[in-house]
Structures are given as structure tokens and as C-alpha cells.
Short mmCIF file of C-alpha atoms in Angstrom, two decimals:
data_model
loop_
_atom_site.label_atom_id
_atom_site.label_comp_id
_atom_site.label_asym_id
_atom_site.label_seq_id
_atom_site.Cartn_x
_atom_site.Cartn_y
_atom_site.Cartn_z
CA MET T 1 78.34 23.32 109.05
CA GLY T 2 80.94 20.78 108.14
CA GLU T 3 82.71 21.19 111.50
CA LYS T 4 83.06 18.64 114.26
CA VAL T 5 82.12 20.47 117.43
CA VAL T 6 81.88 19.27 121.00
CA ALA T 7 78.77 20.00 122.99
CA GLY T 8 79.32 22.26 125.97
CA GLN T 9 78.31 25.44 127.71
CA PHE T 10 79.46 28.92 126.69
CA ASP T 11 80.03 31.88 128.99
CA LEU T 12 80.47 35.58 128.31
CA SER T 13 84.23 35.31 127.82
CA ASP T 14 83.72 32.67 125.10
CA ARG T 15 81.41 35.00 123.22
CA ASN T 16 83.70 38.00 123.58
CA ARG T 17 86.70 36.02 122.37
CA TYR T 18 84.71 34.60 119.47
CA ARG T 19 83.49 38.05 118.44
CA ASP T 20 87.09 39.26 118.41
CA LYS T 21 88.19 36.26 116.37
CA LEU T 22 85.37 36.87 113.87
CA LYS T 23 86.58 40.43 113.36
CA ARG T 24 90.13 39.21 112.81
CA CYS T 25 88.85 36.60 110.34
CA LEU T 26 87.00 39.30 108.43
CA GLN T 27 90.19 41.37 108.31
CA GLY T 28 92.02 38.28 107.08
CA LEU T 29 89.46 37.77 104.32
CA GLU T 30 89.82 41.40 103.31
CA ARG T 31 93.59 41.01 103.08
CA LEU T 32 93.29 37.84 101.03
CA LEU T 33 91.03 39.69 98.61
CA GLU T 34 93.35 42.70 98.41
CA GLU T 35 96.41 40.49 97.88
CA LYS T 36 94.61 38.43 95.19
CA ARG T 37 95.47 35.18 96.92
CA PHE T 38 92.47 33.23 95.62
CA ASP T 39 92.46 30.32 93.19
CA ARG T 40 92.27 30.94 89.47
CA PRO T 41 89.16 29.96 87.47
CA LYS T 42 88.60 26.20 87.31
CA ASN T 43 84.94 26.02 86.21
CA LEU T 44 84.24 23.63 89.08
CA MET T 45 80.75 22.69 90.23
CA GLY T 46 79.63 20.48 93.11
CA LEU T 47 76.42 18.85 94.27
CA GLU T 48 74.93 17.75 97.60
CA ILE T 49 71.55 16.04 97.98
CA GLU T 50 69.67 15.59 101.25
CA LEU T 51 67.59 12.42 101.47
CA ASN T 52 64.85 10.81 103.55
CA LEU T 53 64.68 7.26 104.89
CA VAL T 54 61.24 5.69 104.51
CA GLY T 55 59.63 2.36 105.23
CA SER T 56 57.62 0.31 102.77
CA ASP T 57 54.49 2.05 104.09
CA GLY T 58 55.91 5.45 103.05
CA THR T 59 56.48 6.73 106.59
CA PRO T 60 59.85 8.00 107.93
CA LYS T 61 62.35 5.58 109.48
CA MET T 62 64.70 6.87 112.22
CA LEU T 63 67.62 4.71 111.15
CA ASN T 64 70.33 6.91 109.63
CA ALA T 65 73.09 5.63 111.96
CA GLN T 66 72.36 2.01 111.02
CA VAL T 67 72.10 2.80 107.31
CA LEU T 68 75.31 4.88 107.29
CA GLU T 69 77.15 2.04 109.02
CA ARG T 70 76.11 -0.28 106.21
CA ILE T 71 76.86 2.24 103.43
CA ALA T 72 80.35 2.82 104.88
CA SER T 73 81.23 5.61 102.44
CA ARG T 74 82.52 9.11 103.10
CA ASP T 75 80.22 10.32 100.33
CA PHE T 76 77.28 9.84 102.71
CA GLN T 77 76.83 11.54 106.06
CA THR T 78 74.24 12.36 108.69
CA GLU T 79 71.84 15.24 108.48
CA LEU T 80 69.78 16.91 111.18
CA ALA T 81 67.28 14.15 112.01
CA MET T 82 67.53 10.37 112.22
CA PHE T 83 65.47 9.95 109.03
CA ASN T 84 67.89 12.15 107.02
CA LEU T 85 71.04 11.42 105.04
CA GLU T 86 73.14 13.54 102.71
CA VAL T 87 75.15 12.43 99.70
CA ASN T 88 78.04 14.54 98.42
CA ILE T 89 79.10 14.22 94.79
CA ALA T 90 82.75 14.99 93.98
CA PRO T 91 83.39 18.29 92.16
CA HIS T 92 83.15 18.22 88.36
CA ARG T 93 84.52 20.55 85.75
CA LEU T 94 81.73 22.15 83.75
CA GLY T 95 81.99 21.12 80.11
CA GLY T 96 81.64 18.15 77.77
CA ARG T 97 79.12 15.52 78.95
CA VAL T 98 79.33 16.63 82.58
CA PHE T 99 75.60 16.27 83.24
CA ASP T 100 75.42 12.73 81.88
CA ARG T 101 78.36 11.82 84.12
CA LEU T 102 76.67 13.51 87.04
CA ALA T 103 73.43 11.61 86.44
CA GLU T 104 75.30 8.32 86.28
CA GLU T 105 77.17 8.98 89.53
CA VAL T 106 74.08 10.09 91.44
CA THR T 107 72.06 7.14 90.15
CA THR T 108 74.78 4.69 91.20
CA SER T 109 75.17 6.29 94.65
CA LEU T 110 71.45 6.34 95.38
CA ALA T 111 70.92 2.76 94.17
CA TYR T 112 73.73 1.59 96.47
CA ALA T 113 72.32 3.52 99.44
CA HIS T 114 68.82 2.21 98.72
CA ARG T 115 70.10 -1.39 98.73
CA LYS T 116 71.91 -0.86 102.02
CA ALA T 117 68.87 0.82 103.56
CA GLY T 118 66.86 -2.21 102.50
CA GLU T 119 68.90 -4.33 104.92
CA VAL T 120 67.07 -2.55 107.77
CA ASP T 121 63.69 -2.44 105.97
CA ALA T 122 64.07 1.14 104.81
CA GLY T 123 64.53 2.90 101.50
CA ILE T 124 65.71 6.21 100.05
CA ALA T 125 63.23 8.95 99.16
CA MET T 126 64.43 12.07 97.35
CA ILE T 127 61.70 14.68 97.97
CA GLY T 128 61.50 18.23 99.32
CA ILE T 129 59.25 17.44 102.31
CA LEU T 130 58.11 13.89 103.06
CA PRO T 131 54.27 14.07 102.95
CA THR T 132 53.88 11.44 105.67
CA LEU T 133 55.84 13.30 108.35
CA ASP T 134 53.92 13.75 111.57
CA ARG T 135 54.56 16.33 114.30
CA ASP T 136 55.66 13.47 116.58
CA ASP T 137 58.42 12.61 114.09
CA LEU T 138 59.96 16.07 114.39
CA VAL T 139 60.96 16.26 118.03
CA SER T 140 64.38 16.75 119.63
CA SER T 141 64.68 13.08 120.58
CA ASN T 142 64.78 12.28 116.83
CA LEU T 143 67.70 14.59 116.10
CA SER T 144 70.79 12.75 114.87
CA ASP T 145 73.18 11.71 117.63
CA VAL T 146 75.83 14.24 116.65
CA ASP T 147 77.18 16.88 119.01
CA ARG T 148 76.91 19.77 116.57
CA TYR T 149 73.18 19.23 116.03
CA THR T 150 72.50 19.01 119.77
CA LEU T 151 74.57 22.13 120.37
CA LEU T 152 72.98 24.06 117.51
CA ASN T 153 69.50 23.14 118.75
CA ASP T 154 70.34 24.18 122.31
CA GLN T 155 71.76 27.53 121.22
CA ILE T 156 68.89 28.43 118.85
CA VAL T 157 66.33 27.43 121.50
CA ALA T 158 68.16 29.51 124.11
CA ALA T 159 68.41 32.51 121.79
CA ARG T 160 64.67 32.40 121.06
CA GLY T 161 63.66 31.84 124.67
CA GLU T 162 60.26 30.32 123.83
CA ASP T 163 58.62 27.73 121.60
CA PHE T 164 58.91 28.07 117.83
CA THR T 165 55.68 28.91 116.02
CA LEU T 166 55.01 27.39 112.61
CA ASP T 167 52.34 29.43 110.86
CA ILE T 168 52.05 28.82 107.10
CA GLU T 169 48.91 29.80 105.23
CA GLY T 170 48.67 28.27 101.77
CA VAL T 171 45.95 26.17 100.19
CA GLU T 172 45.28 25.15 103.80
CA HIS T 173 46.50 26.72 107.03
CA LEU T 174 49.02 25.09 109.37
CA ARG T 175 49.62 26.55 112.79
CA CYS T 176 51.49 24.69 115.52
CA THR T 177 54.44 25.04 117.88
CA SER T 178 57.69 23.18 118.45
CA LYS T 179 60.08 23.10 121.37
CA SER T 180 63.11 22.44 119.12
CA ILE T 181 64.50 23.09 115.66
CA ALA T 182 63.59 19.53 114.63
CA PRO T 183 60.94 20.68 112.08
CA GLU T 184 63.85 22.05 110.02
CA ALA T 185 64.76 18.42 109.31
CA ALA T 186 61.62 18.11 107.16
CA CYS T 187 63.36 20.30 104.56
CA THR T 188 65.54 18.21 102.25
CA SER T 189 67.26 20.10 99.49
CA VAL T 190 69.79 20.05 96.67
CA GLN T 191 72.80 22.33 97.09
CA LEU T 192 74.60 23.44 93.95
CA HIS T 193 78.14 24.82 94.35
CA LEU T 194 80.02 26.95 91.85
CA GLN T 195 83.63 27.96 92.45
CA VAL T 196 84.19 31.55 91.33
CA THR T 197 86.97 34.11 91.44
CA PRO T 198 86.55 37.15 93.72
CA GLY T 199 86.19 39.39 90.67
CA ARG T 200 83.21 37.37 89.39
CA PHE T 201 81.65 36.55 92.75
CA ALA T 202 79.24 39.48 93.01
CA ASP T 203 77.93 39.04 89.46
CA VAL T 204 77.39 35.31 89.98
CA TRP T 205 75.69 35.78 93.37
CA ASN T 206 73.43 38.53 92.02
CA ALA T 207 72.58 36.34 89.03
CA ALA T 208 71.78 33.41 91.32
CA GLN T 209 69.49 35.60 93.41
CA ALA T 210 67.64 36.79 90.31
CA ALA T 211 67.36 33.21 88.99
CA SER T 212 66.10 31.66 92.22
CA ALA T 213 62.39 32.30 91.59
CA ALA T 214 62.54 30.56 88.22
CA GLN T 215 64.40 27.67 89.84
CA ILE T 216 61.64 27.26 92.42
CA ALA T 217 58.82 27.66 89.89
CA MET T 218 60.26 24.87 87.76
CA GLY T 219 61.48 22.63 90.60
CA ALA T 220 58.92 22.99 93.43
CA ASN T 221 58.45 19.65 95.19
CA SER T 222 57.26 20.32 98.77
CA PRO T 223 53.49 20.95 98.87
CA PHE T 224 52.61 19.07 102.10
CA LEU T 225 53.54 19.34 105.76
CA PHE T 226 51.88 17.60 108.72
CA GLY T 227 48.96 16.53 106.56
CA ARG T 228 48.23 20.03 105.26
CA GLU T 229 48.51 21.26 101.67
CA LEU T 230 50.47 24.50 101.95
CA TRP T 231 52.72 26.28 99.45
CA ARG T 232 53.95 24.47 96.34
CA GLU T 233 57.45 24.84 97.84
CA SER T 234 56.88 24.96 101.59
CA ARG T 235 60.54 24.53 102.57
CA PRO T 236 61.49 28.24 102.71
CA PRO T 237 58.78 29.37 105.15
CA LEU T 238 59.22 26.20 107.21
CA PHE T 239 63.01 26.61 107.33
CA GLN T 240 62.76 30.26 108.31
CA GLN T 241 60.24 29.69 111.08
CA SER T 242 61.88 26.55 112.49
CA THR T 243 65.28 28.28 112.89
CA ASP T 244 63.98 31.71 113.89
CA THR T 245 65.91 32.98 116.92
CA ARG T 246 63.69 36.09 117.09
CA PRO T 247 60.76 36.21 119.50
CA PRO T 248 57.80 38.25 118.17
CA GLU T 249 59.09 41.48 119.69
CA LEU T 250 62.36 41.32 117.74
CA GLN T 251 60.47 40.36 114.58
CA ALA T 252 58.30 43.46 115.03
CA GLN T 253 61.44 45.59 115.39
CA GLY T 254 62.68 44.44 111.98
CA VAL T 255 65.52 42.24 113.23
CA ARG T 256 66.55 40.01 110.34
CA PRO T 257 65.82 36.25 110.38
CA ARG T 258 68.77 33.86 110.15
CA THR T 259 67.09 32.25 107.13
CA TRP T 260 66.63 34.97 104.57
CA PHE T 261 66.75 36.00 100.95
CA GLY T 262 68.83 39.10 101.62
CA GLU T 263 67.98 42.75 101.10
CA ARG T 264 70.29 44.15 98.40
CA TRP T 265 72.41 43.39 95.37
CA ILE T 266 76.11 43.19 96.26
CA SER T 267 79.40 44.42 94.79
CA SER T 268 81.79 41.99 96.52
CA ALA T 269 81.86 38.68 98.38
CA TYR T 270 83.09 40.70 101.35
CA ASP T 271 79.65 42.35 101.56
CA LEU T 272 77.95 39.08 102.52
CA PHE T 273 80.50 37.92 105.10
CA GLU T 274 80.48 41.39 106.67
CA GLU T 275 76.66 41.44 106.81
CA ASN T 276 76.65 38.04 108.50
CA LEU T 277 78.83 39.43 111.30
CA ARG T 278 76.95 42.72 111.59
CA TYR T 279 73.43 41.31 111.71
CA PHE T 280 73.67 37.90 113.38
CA PRO T 281 74.96 37.06 116.87
CA ALA T 282 77.11 33.96 117.19
CA LEU T 283 75.27 30.72 117.90
CA LEU T 284 78.34 28.51 118.32
CA PRO T 285 81.18 30.63 119.80
CA ILE T 286 83.84 27.94 119.35
CA CYS T 287 87.34 29.32 118.82
CA ASP T 288 90.17 27.81 116.81
CA ASP T 289 93.78 28.13 117.98
CA GLU T 290 94.91 29.84 114.78
CA ASP T 291 95.24 33.62 114.60
CA PRO T 292 94.30 34.41 110.99
CA LEU T 293 96.33 37.62 110.78
CA ASP T 294 99.43 35.93 112.18
CA ALA T 295 99.00 33.15 109.63
CA LEU T 296 98.87 35.73 106.85
CA ASP T 297 101.91 37.59 108.19
CA LYS T 298 103.86 34.32 108.01
CA GLY T 299 102.83 33.77 104.39
CA GLY T 300 100.31 31.06 105.20
CA VAL T 301 96.66 30.57 104.26
CA PRO T 302 94.34 31.14 107.21
CA LYS T 303 91.49 28.71 107.82
CA LEU T 304 89.22 31.53 109.00
CA ALA T 305 87.59 28.83 111.12
CA GLU T 306 85.32 31.12 113.14
CA LEU T 307 84.10 32.92 110.04
CA VAL T 308 83.36 29.61 108.30
CA LEU T 309 81.50 28.27 111.35
CA HIS T 310 79.46 31.45 111.79
CA ASN T 311 78.68 31.55 108.06
CA GLY T 312 77.22 28.04 108.37
CA THR T 313 74.64 29.27 110.89
CA VAL T 314 73.26 32.00 108.61
CA TYR T 315 70.94 30.32 106.13
CA ARG T 316 71.01 32.44 102.99
CA TRP T 317 69.35 30.85 99.96
CA ASN T 318 72.51 31.73 98.03
CA ARG T 319 75.34 31.44 100.52
CA PRO T 320 78.96 32.60 100.20
CA VAL T 321 81.53 29.90 100.99
CA TYR T 322 85.21 30.29 101.84
CA ASP T 323 87.27 27.11 101.59
CA ILE T 324 90.80 25.85 101.00
CA ALA T 325 91.78 23.13 98.49
CA ASP T 326 95.36 21.96 97.99
CA GLY T 327 96.58 24.84 100.14
CA VAL T 328 94.90 27.53 98.00
CA PRO T 329 91.83 29.51 99.17
CA HIS T 330 88.78 29.80 96.96
CA LEU T 331 85.24 31.19 97.03
CA ARG T 332 82.02 29.42 96.06
CA VAL T 333 78.41 30.41 95.62
CA GLU T 334 76.26 27.73 97.27
CA ASN T 335 72.76 27.69 95.79
CA ARG T 336 70.37 26.24 98.40
CA VAL T 337 67.08 27.03 96.66
CA LEU T 338 65.99 23.68 95.25
CA PRO T 339 64.19 20.79 96.94
CA ALA T 340 65.50 17.27 96.47
CA GLY T 341 63.97 15.14 93.69
CA PRO T 342 61.79 14.04 92.09
CA SER T 343 64.09 11.83 89.94
CA VAL T 344 67.83 11.92 89.27
CA VAL T 345 67.10 13.21 85.76
CA ASP T 346 65.06 16.05 87.28
CA VAL T 347 67.82 16.95 89.74
CA VAL T 348 70.41 17.06 86.96
CA ALA T 349 68.07 19.05 84.70
CA ASN T 350 67.60 21.58 87.51
CA ALA T 351 71.38 21.79 87.84
CA ALA T 352 71.90 22.30 84.11
CA PHE T 353 69.26 25.05 84.05
CA TYR T 354 70.91 26.79 87.01
CA TYR T 355 74.51 26.65 85.81
CA GLY T 356 73.59 27.75 82.31
CA LEU T 357 71.26 30.54 83.41
CA VAL T 358 73.61 31.96 86.04
CA ARG T 359 76.51 32.09 83.60
CA ALA T 360 74.42 33.91 80.99
CA LEU T 361 72.86 36.36 83.46
CA ALA T 362 76.24 37.13 85.04
CA GLU T 363 77.73 38.04 81.66
CA GLU T 364 74.89 40.13 80.22
CA SER T 365 75.91 43.63 79.11
CA ARG T 366 72.91 45.07 80.98
CA PRO T 367 72.69 42.78 84.00
CA VAL T 368 69.25 41.92 85.29
CA TRP T 369 70.08 43.29 88.76
CA THR T 370 70.58 46.77 87.28
CA ARG T 371 67.03 46.60 85.88
CA LEU T 372 65.14 44.64 88.56
CA PRO T 373 64.66 46.11 92.05
CA PHE T 374 65.92 43.76 94.74
CA GLU T 375 62.50 43.93 96.41
CA ALA T 376 60.98 42.55 93.20
CA ALA T 377 63.46 39.64 93.18
CA ALA T 378 62.52 38.84 96.79
CA ALA T 379 58.80 39.05 95.96
CA ASN T 380 59.40 36.74 92.97
CA PHE T 381 61.00 34.19 95.30
CA ASP T 382 57.96 34.23 97.60
CA ALA T 383 55.52 34.00 94.67
CA ALA T 384 57.37 31.02 93.20
CA CYS T 385 57.34 29.26 96.57
CA ARG T 386 53.60 29.87 96.99
CA TYR T 387 52.41 29.01 93.49
CA GLY T 388 55.17 26.92 91.91
CA ILE T 389 54.82 26.43 88.19
CA ASP T 390 51.67 28.63 88.17
CA ALA T 391 53.48 31.64 89.66
CA ARG T 392 53.57 35.07 88.06
CA LEU T 393 56.92 36.86 88.29
CA THR T 394 58.15 40.41 87.75
CA TRP T 395 60.94 40.67 85.18
CA PRO T 396 62.63 43.47 83.15
CA ARG T 397 61.01 44.17 79.80
CA ARG T 398 62.88 42.86 76.77
CA GLY T 399 64.71 44.94 74.19
CA ARG T 400 64.90 48.69 74.53
CA HIS T 401 61.87 48.96 76.78
CA SER T 402 62.52 50.15 80.30
CA GLY T 403 60.81 49.06 83.47
CA THR T 404 59.43 45.67 84.47
CA ALA T 405 56.35 43.61 83.68
CA GLU T 406 54.52 40.73 85.32
CA VAL T 407 54.68 37.48 83.37
CA ASP T 408 53.78 33.80 83.86
CA ALA T 409 56.77 31.88 85.14
CA VAL T 410 56.24 29.29 82.41
CA SER T 411 56.31 31.94 79.67
CA LEU T 412 59.35 33.66 81.17
CA VAL T 413 61.31 30.40 81.40
CA ARG T 414 60.28 29.06 78.01
CA ASP T 415 60.67 32.26 76.01
CA GLU T 416 63.56 34.02 77.73
CA LEU T 417 65.41 32.04 80.39
CA LEU T 418 65.82 28.70 78.61
CA PRO T 419 67.55 30.37 75.62
CA LEU T 420 69.82 32.15 78.12
CA ALA T 421 70.57 28.85 79.88
CA GLU T 422 71.38 27.28 76.52
CA SER T 423 73.88 30.03 75.70
CA GLY T 424 75.37 29.76 79.19
CA LEU T 425 75.93 26.01 78.92
CA THR T 426 77.46 26.52 75.49
CA ALA T 427 79.82 29.07 77.03
CA TRP T 428 80.80 26.49 79.67
CA GLY T 429 81.70 24.10 76.85
CA VAL T 430 78.89 21.63 77.54
CA GLU T 431 78.25 19.39 74.54
CA PRO T 432 74.99 20.12 72.66
CA ALA T 433 73.60 16.63 73.27
CA ASP T 434 74.06 17.02 77.04
CA ARG T 435 72.74 20.57 77.04
CA ASP T 436 69.67 19.81 74.94
CA LEU T 437 68.71 16.66 76.84
CA TYR T 438 68.56 18.27 80.27
CA LEU T 439 67.22 21.67 79.25
CA GLY T 440 64.61 19.70 77.29
CA VAL T 441 63.33 18.35 80.63
CA ILE T 442 62.72 21.93 81.84
CA GLU T 443 61.04 22.77 78.53
CA GLU T 444 58.69 19.79 78.87
CA ARG T 445 57.75 20.85 82.41
CA CYS T 446 56.80 24.24 80.93
CA ARG T 447 54.83 22.67 78.08
CA ARG T 448 52.88 20.33 80.37
CA ARG T 449 52.87 22.68 83.41
CA VAL T 450 54.05 19.82 85.59
CA ASN T 451 56.66 19.58 88.34
CA GLY T 452 57.03 17.47 91.47
CA ALA T 453 54.65 19.58 93.54
CA SER T 454 51.88 19.57 90.92
CA TRP T 455 52.21 15.78 90.52
CA GLN T 456 52.01 15.21 94.28
CA VAL T 457 48.96 17.46 94.66
CA ALA T 458 47.11 15.97 91.68
CA THR T 459 47.79 12.40 92.80
CA PHE T 460 46.78 13.16 96.41
CA HIS T 461 43.47 14.70 95.34
CA GLN T 462 42.73 11.79 93.02
CA ALA T 463 43.36 9.43 95.94
CA LEU T 464 40.89 11.42 98.05
CA GLU T 465 38.34 11.16 95.24
CA GLN T 466 38.84 7.37 95.27
CA GLY T 467 37.66 7.39 98.87
CA LEU T 468 40.90 7.31 100.83
CA GLY T 469 41.23 9.30 104.03
CA ARG T 470 43.79 12.10 104.14
CA ASP T 471 46.52 10.13 105.92
CA ALA T 472 46.02 7.09 103.69
CA ALA T 473 46.02 9.31 100.57
CA LEU T 474 49.29 10.97 101.62
CA ALA T 475 50.88 7.59 102.35
CA ALA T 476 49.71 6.12 99.04
CA THR T 477 50.95 9.22 97.18
CA THR T 478 54.33 8.88 98.89
CA ARG T 479 54.64 5.18 98.04
CA GLU T 480 53.81 5.82 94.39
CA TYR T 481 56.22 8.77 94.31
CA CYS T 482 59.02 6.54 95.64
CA ARG T 483 58.24 3.82 93.12
CA LEU T 484 58.39 6.25 90.19
CA MET T 485 61.44 8.03 91.62
CA HIS T 486 63.42 4.80 91.57
CA LEU T 487 62.34 4.02 88.00
CA GLY T 488 64.25 7.17 87.08
CA GLU T 489 62.03 8.86 84.50
CA PRO T 490 61.51 12.64 84.77
CA VAL T 491 58.42 13.78 86.66
CA HIS T 492 56.70 15.34 83.65
CA THR T 493 56.24 11.78 82.29
CA TRP T 494 54.74 10.37 85.50
CA PRO T 495 51.09 9.31 85.25
CA VAL T 496 48.92 11.15 87.76
CA GLY T 497 47.16 8.99 90.31
CA LEU T 498 47.70 5.67 91.98
CA PRO T 499 48.47 2.64 89.82
CA GLN T 500 45.34 0.75 90.82
CA PRO T 501 42.30 1.23 93.04
CA VAL T 502 43.37 1.13 96.67
CA PRO T 503 41.02 -0.43 99.22
CA THR T 504 39.74 2.09 101.74
CA GLY T 505 39.88 -0.26 104.70
#
């Protein structure tokens, strides 16, 4: 959420006041849009990566406070659980050799954090879901010692009124319950930010929604949870279920989950902020002293603090962001689709594919969202999460043909989306060498049909065939993953399997 909040109890008057402030914030946003007060185009992108702390045995280490104290950098901060960290990379202007610079910065930051974690016998793992997590690791006592996480947990638990049910049926079936939102902490992701003008926001958001299935198909990296092999990208169903404030009765009535893909293409950024107020009750009714409309009347720029806080408790896979930099408001699309990892090169390749593809899709003369039903885009997202690089997706037919067709994700990306991403990066002014290097990583994943999830699954099953038990195979797979991650080569080059026979004792 990005806000420092103080744990406490809320009464009815707090909620009524907060609801009123939210409405005034929404009116303030509407005025800012009407008065064209937003920043001009700057072609700025940003990157956040959530990380896991692991021991030499591959299991999680609940040491983020100690590691952060040693890192002593504002670029790193806590995340939900004690085995999580997040690194924030400063905004970059899209163009030139931006992705090489990004790779260098992320590599340097992670190497530094890994060294500091080593001082307490831990290390950094960049992966969607840590395969060695156990249910006992994801309990409320392991939440980070930060007021906003405690408060968020308390409010979501109170809103639900009963235990959370995790029920994910994939290759295997996982069904269990949790008394807290702690299982959400298993989901570690990459968040890609793109600053956009209000006039371009809807096109960019719609493009990002359409692109999300291809992102997942290429980048899936979360096939295991609690010892079960589930979806190739198990984060989305896990995140939705572990933050679901709806008991079964409200689910049956069609009440929307707080983690969702959405239900329609939009025509304005306002649409998303307004939906968030209309559909989702406040979880953290904390009011700021500022009156946003008074601030506007005096010629100032309102913080819209309540709107920003509420927006941070609605977990869209492509989220609208309102922010202020150097006294000027701006809007961003925050893409939350991708898991962390496997390597820095893979993360940067995923970013290059996204920024190029979204630019090209947003500027097409016949935009994809005018030819693809929103329900098909949502179904694509689910299919990509379930099947990863082997998914089949629905996409508009090429050329003059109308309608849609089902196509292999690999074929769609290789034949249609990679050329679009290439033209998009060229339009951003990215140098050909940078563009070709990182899009080449995506192309190789297509050619070899390999991503992080497929490597994890193949290596795990080979370990089982060598005679290891399930827990030992998951731990060995995790250790080998971490070793290769830190070597820095892209996952499509990783050899499947463990480096040498592992004793079964």
C-alpha cells in the first residue's frame, strides 16, 4: 500500500467518514482529469521485485528484519511475511540501452542483498512461489512486524468472518484452510509500472489486459504450493483465495473478489477508480486531514490519500495508480501479472516483451479489445495460469478475417506478438541491440518450450525418478534453482535435473 498506518480499531463513524472522503477524492480525481492537470508524457517505466529469503537447505528463513537492517538501503523494504523482501528500482526512461542498464542495476542490487543475507545464513531467491514452503510457514505469527500488515490481516479476517479456504485443482489437488491472509505471502511477483497520460490510459490498460495471458504463458514460474504440483502459475488462484473477504454465500451471489481480472474494457482511468469504490467496501478506513476539493479550490494538488489507500486494497492484475512527483500528479498502469524470476535476464526480458507489446497493441488502428470479447481475455488469463507455455489462447484472426480463433500460446507469441513487441520497442526508441537481445530470450523460450515453471516441474520429476521423496525432491529442486539463478543465465539454457546423483538418505 505504500502507506504507514497505525494499528487500531475502527467504529461506524470512521467508516462513514472514510466513505465520504472517498467520494470527495473521486470528485477531485474527476476535476483533475477535466482540468488536464496531469503530467505530460515522459516515457517512464519502473520495476519492483518481491523476493524470498532461503537457507542453504532451500527452506524459507524468517529473517527479513535482520537482513534489511544489514542492507540499510531505501531500495529494499519489507513485504507481507518475514521471509519476504521487495526491491524497488528507480524509474527509467524507455529508450536507448534501458534494458541493459536495468539488468545491471538489478544484478548489482540482488548481489548486494544476497551478500548481506549471507551474514545471517540466508540467501535471496527470486521465484514465484517457493516450492519448500510449508503450511506452518504461512501463519499470522510469521507476518512482518509492520502495523499495516497486522491491520490489513485483521480487517480481511473480520470481513470474511471465517477461515480462508484454499482449493486449487491442477495437476494435483490442494485443499486446506488458513486463519489468516499469510498464504498470500507465498506469492512473489514482479510489478512493472508505466507512466501514461490520461488520454492514453484506457488504451494502455486495455492493451495490458489483453497481453497478460501471453505474459503468463511465457513467464510462468509458480507450479508448486505446499508440496503439491498445481497450476503452472499458481499465484493468481492462491492470491485470490487467500485475500477473499467473501464467505461462500457472497461468492454464490456474484459479489466480486478483491483480487480479480476485471469484467470489461474501459474508456477512462476514472472507470477503474470508480469501480473500486462501487464494488469494494473499505478495509482500512483511515482518514487524512486534507480535504481534496478544498486543496483543488486553492490551486493545490490533492494527495487523494483515501483513494490511494483504498486502491491499494483492491488487487487488480493491472492496477491504476495515482501519484504525485515534483508537485505534479500523474497516472500509471501497474502490471502485477508476472512472477519473480527465474534470472535477472529473464525478468528484464519479460519487461521488454511487456513494454514493447503494450505500446504496439495500444497504437493499433483496430485495437485488439475491439475484436476480442473481454470474457475471452479473462479465459485466456486463466488458461495461461493453468497450462503455462503449453496453453491455448483465443485471439482475433489476422488480416481481414473477422472473429477469433484458438491458437497455441507459443505460436501466437512467436508469429504475432513478438513482431509487435519489436515494433513497440522501436517506437520507444530502444536500441536494436537491446531490443533483439531481450526479445531473443522470449523467442528461445518459444523455440524450446521452456520457462521457469516447466524447468521446475521437469527437474522435480527427475529427482523423484532418482529415488528422492517428495519433500527432498522439492528441496533439491529449490537449491539447484537458486544456484542457477545466481549464475545469471536465462532459464531456457538451464540443464534439467540435479547436477549429480543425490543420496536418498
